[in-house]
C-alpha positions as MATLAB code, in Angstrom:
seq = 'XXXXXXXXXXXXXXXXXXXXXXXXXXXXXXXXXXXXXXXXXXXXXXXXXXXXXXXXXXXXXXXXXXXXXXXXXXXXXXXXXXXXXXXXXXXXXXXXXXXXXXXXXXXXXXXXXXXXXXXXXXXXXXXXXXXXXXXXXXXXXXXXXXXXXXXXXXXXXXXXXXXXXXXXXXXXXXXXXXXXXXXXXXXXXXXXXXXXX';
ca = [
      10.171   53.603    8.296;
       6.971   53.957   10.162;
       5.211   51.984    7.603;
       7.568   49.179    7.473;
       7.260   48.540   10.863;
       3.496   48.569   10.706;
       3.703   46.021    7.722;
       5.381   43.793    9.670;
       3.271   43.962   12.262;
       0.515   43.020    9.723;
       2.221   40.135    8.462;
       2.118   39.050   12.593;
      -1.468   38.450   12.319;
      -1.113   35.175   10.540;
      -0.714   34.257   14.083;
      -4.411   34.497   15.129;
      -4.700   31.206   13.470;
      -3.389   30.142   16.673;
      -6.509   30.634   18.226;
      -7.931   27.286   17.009;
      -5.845   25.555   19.169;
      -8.128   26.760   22.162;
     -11.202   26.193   20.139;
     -10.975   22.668   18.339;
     -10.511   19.510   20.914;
      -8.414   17.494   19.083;
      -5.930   20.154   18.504;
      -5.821   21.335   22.366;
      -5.476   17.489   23.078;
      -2.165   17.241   20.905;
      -0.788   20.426   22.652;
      -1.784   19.288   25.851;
       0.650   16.049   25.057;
       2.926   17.675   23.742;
       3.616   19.823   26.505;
       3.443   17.189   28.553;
       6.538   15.609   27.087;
       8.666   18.282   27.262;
      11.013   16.740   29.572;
      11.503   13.749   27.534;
      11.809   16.257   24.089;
      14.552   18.275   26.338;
      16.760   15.449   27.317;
      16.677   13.699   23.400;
      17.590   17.174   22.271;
      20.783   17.537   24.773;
      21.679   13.952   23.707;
      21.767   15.214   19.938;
      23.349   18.065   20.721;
      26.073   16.038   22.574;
      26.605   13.511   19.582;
      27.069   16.998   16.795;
      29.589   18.717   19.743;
      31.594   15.214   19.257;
      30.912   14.974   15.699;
      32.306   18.961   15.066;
      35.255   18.782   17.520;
      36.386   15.195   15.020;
      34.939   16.476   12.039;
      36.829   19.982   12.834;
      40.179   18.453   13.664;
      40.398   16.095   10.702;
      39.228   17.808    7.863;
      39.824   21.483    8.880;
      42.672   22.105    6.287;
      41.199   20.204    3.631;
      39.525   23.747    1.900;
      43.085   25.863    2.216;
      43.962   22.776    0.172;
      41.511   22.753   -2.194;
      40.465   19.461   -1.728;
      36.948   20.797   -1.318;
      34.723   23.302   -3.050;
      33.293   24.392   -0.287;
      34.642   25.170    3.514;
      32.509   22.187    5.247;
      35.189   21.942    8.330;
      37.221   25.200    8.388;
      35.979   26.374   11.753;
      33.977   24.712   14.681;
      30.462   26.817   13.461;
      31.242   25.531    9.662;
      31.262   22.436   10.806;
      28.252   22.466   12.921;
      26.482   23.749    9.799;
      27.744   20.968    7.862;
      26.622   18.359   10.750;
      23.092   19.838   10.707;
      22.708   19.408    7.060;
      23.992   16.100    7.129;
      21.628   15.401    9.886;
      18.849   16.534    7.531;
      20.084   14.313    4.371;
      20.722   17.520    2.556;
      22.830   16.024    0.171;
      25.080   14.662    2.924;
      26.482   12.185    0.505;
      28.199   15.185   -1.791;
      29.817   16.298    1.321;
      30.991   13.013    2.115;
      32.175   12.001   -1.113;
      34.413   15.031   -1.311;
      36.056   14.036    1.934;
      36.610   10.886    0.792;
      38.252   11.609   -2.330;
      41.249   12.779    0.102;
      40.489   10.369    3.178;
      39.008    6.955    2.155;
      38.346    5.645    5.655;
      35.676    8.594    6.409;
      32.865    7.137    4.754;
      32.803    5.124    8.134;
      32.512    8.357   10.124;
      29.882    9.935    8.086;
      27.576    6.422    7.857;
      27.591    6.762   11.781;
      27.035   10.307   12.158;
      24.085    9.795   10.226;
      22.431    6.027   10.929;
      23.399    7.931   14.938;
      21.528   11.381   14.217;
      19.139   10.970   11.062;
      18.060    7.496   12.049;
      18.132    6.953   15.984;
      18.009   10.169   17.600;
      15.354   11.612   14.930;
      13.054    8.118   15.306;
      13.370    8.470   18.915;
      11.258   11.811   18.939;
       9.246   10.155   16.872;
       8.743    7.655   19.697;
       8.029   10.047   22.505;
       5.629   11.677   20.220;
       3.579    8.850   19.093;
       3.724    7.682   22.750;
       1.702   10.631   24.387;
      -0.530   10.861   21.700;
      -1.251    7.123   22.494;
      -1.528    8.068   26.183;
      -4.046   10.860   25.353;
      -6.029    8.016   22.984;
      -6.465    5.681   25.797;
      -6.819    8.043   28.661;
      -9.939    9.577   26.378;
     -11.212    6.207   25.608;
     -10.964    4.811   28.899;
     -13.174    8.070   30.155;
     -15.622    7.894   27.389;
     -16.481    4.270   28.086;
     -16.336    4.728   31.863;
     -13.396    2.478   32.669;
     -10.759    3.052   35.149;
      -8.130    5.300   33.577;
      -4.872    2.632   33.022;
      -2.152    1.845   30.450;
      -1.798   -1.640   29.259;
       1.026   -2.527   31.403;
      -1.050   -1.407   34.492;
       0.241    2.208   34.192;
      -1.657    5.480   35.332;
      -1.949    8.343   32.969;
      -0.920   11.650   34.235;
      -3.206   13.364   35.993;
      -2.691   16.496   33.740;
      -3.818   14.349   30.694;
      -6.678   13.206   32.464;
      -8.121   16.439   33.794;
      -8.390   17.350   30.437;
     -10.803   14.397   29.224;
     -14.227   14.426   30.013;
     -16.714   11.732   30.208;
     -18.850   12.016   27.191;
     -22.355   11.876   27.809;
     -25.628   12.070   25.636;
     -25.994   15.587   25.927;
     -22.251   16.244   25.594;
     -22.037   14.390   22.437;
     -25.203   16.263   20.930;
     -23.623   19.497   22.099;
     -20.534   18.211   19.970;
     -21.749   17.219   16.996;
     -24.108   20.488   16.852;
     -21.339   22.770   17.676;
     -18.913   20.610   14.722;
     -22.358   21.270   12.624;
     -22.366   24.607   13.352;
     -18.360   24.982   12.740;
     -18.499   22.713    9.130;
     -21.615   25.167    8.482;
     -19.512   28.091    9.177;
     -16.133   27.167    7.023;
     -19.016   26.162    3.659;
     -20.016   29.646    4.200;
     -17.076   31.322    4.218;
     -15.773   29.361    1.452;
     -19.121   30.223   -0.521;
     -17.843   34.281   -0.423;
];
């Protein structure tokens, strides 16, 4: 059993790809915004999590029987984790509409509760991430122009960017950009050789 356990280890080191993170710009940039939105990521994860608790308590107490029947072919809504299951998948468009289309062979009023579940969870909740995403990579895009053309660091609508953004932009110089674009060189250089072996 030793040797299982140090093949797994092994398979861990697909990890050290990590490491380029620390070492390419652009990646460390994304991170840094990323992190920097975890407060925003938090509370649009608790409000998802609120709308599938709702979701499995109805979902559990309407359709619980409906597999003891066998009006299903598959448990969807026996218990509250079934059903939770069930949600998630739905929430992922994993062939939602099969589930849904068994329930409403017996119920024909629950298409309505399965069109909001998902327009709710697929559609809003999932484009909303989206949102807070694309908004503090656009914050890191115009803090980093703004220091590379010298300009005072502002949002459109007259905003500051987070310091914590900021400190991690530096005004590009001449030098700095050579020291770039050799050290990219010197990177490209490095992957045509490897790729060469």
């Amino acid at each position: 059993w030793i040797s299982i356990k140090v093949h797994l280890l092994k398979a861990f080191r697909v990890f050290r790809a990590l490491r380029l993170i620390s070492r390419v710009e652009i990646l460390r940039n994304i991170v840094v915004a990323l992190f920097s939105i975890i407060p925003q990521l938090t509370a649009i994860f608790f409000l998802l999590m609120l709308v599938i608790y709702i979701y499995a308590v109805m979902f559990t107490q309407l359709f619980k029987d409906m597999y003891e029947k066998g009006q299903t072919s598959t448990d969807f809504f026996g218990r509250i984790d079934y059903t939770f299951f069930t949600l998630f998948q739905i929430l992922c468009l994993d062939e939602w509409a099969s589930v849904s289309r068994e329930v409403m062979v017996v119920y024909k009023w629950s298409w309505v509760l399965f069109m909001i579940f998902v327009v709710m969870t697929a559609f809003v909740v999932v484009n909303l991430l989206i949102a807070v995403i694309c908004d503090a990579v656009h914050v890191l895009r115009t803090a980093e122009r703004a220091m590379l053309l010298g300009y005072d660091v502002q949002l459109d609508g007259g905003d500051k960017i987070p310091k914590h953004i900021v400190r991690n932009v530096e005004v590009l110089t001449d030098e700095k950009i050579e020291k770039k674009v050799n050290e990219l060189q010197r990177m490209l250089d490095e992957m045509v050789e490897t790729q060469e072996c």
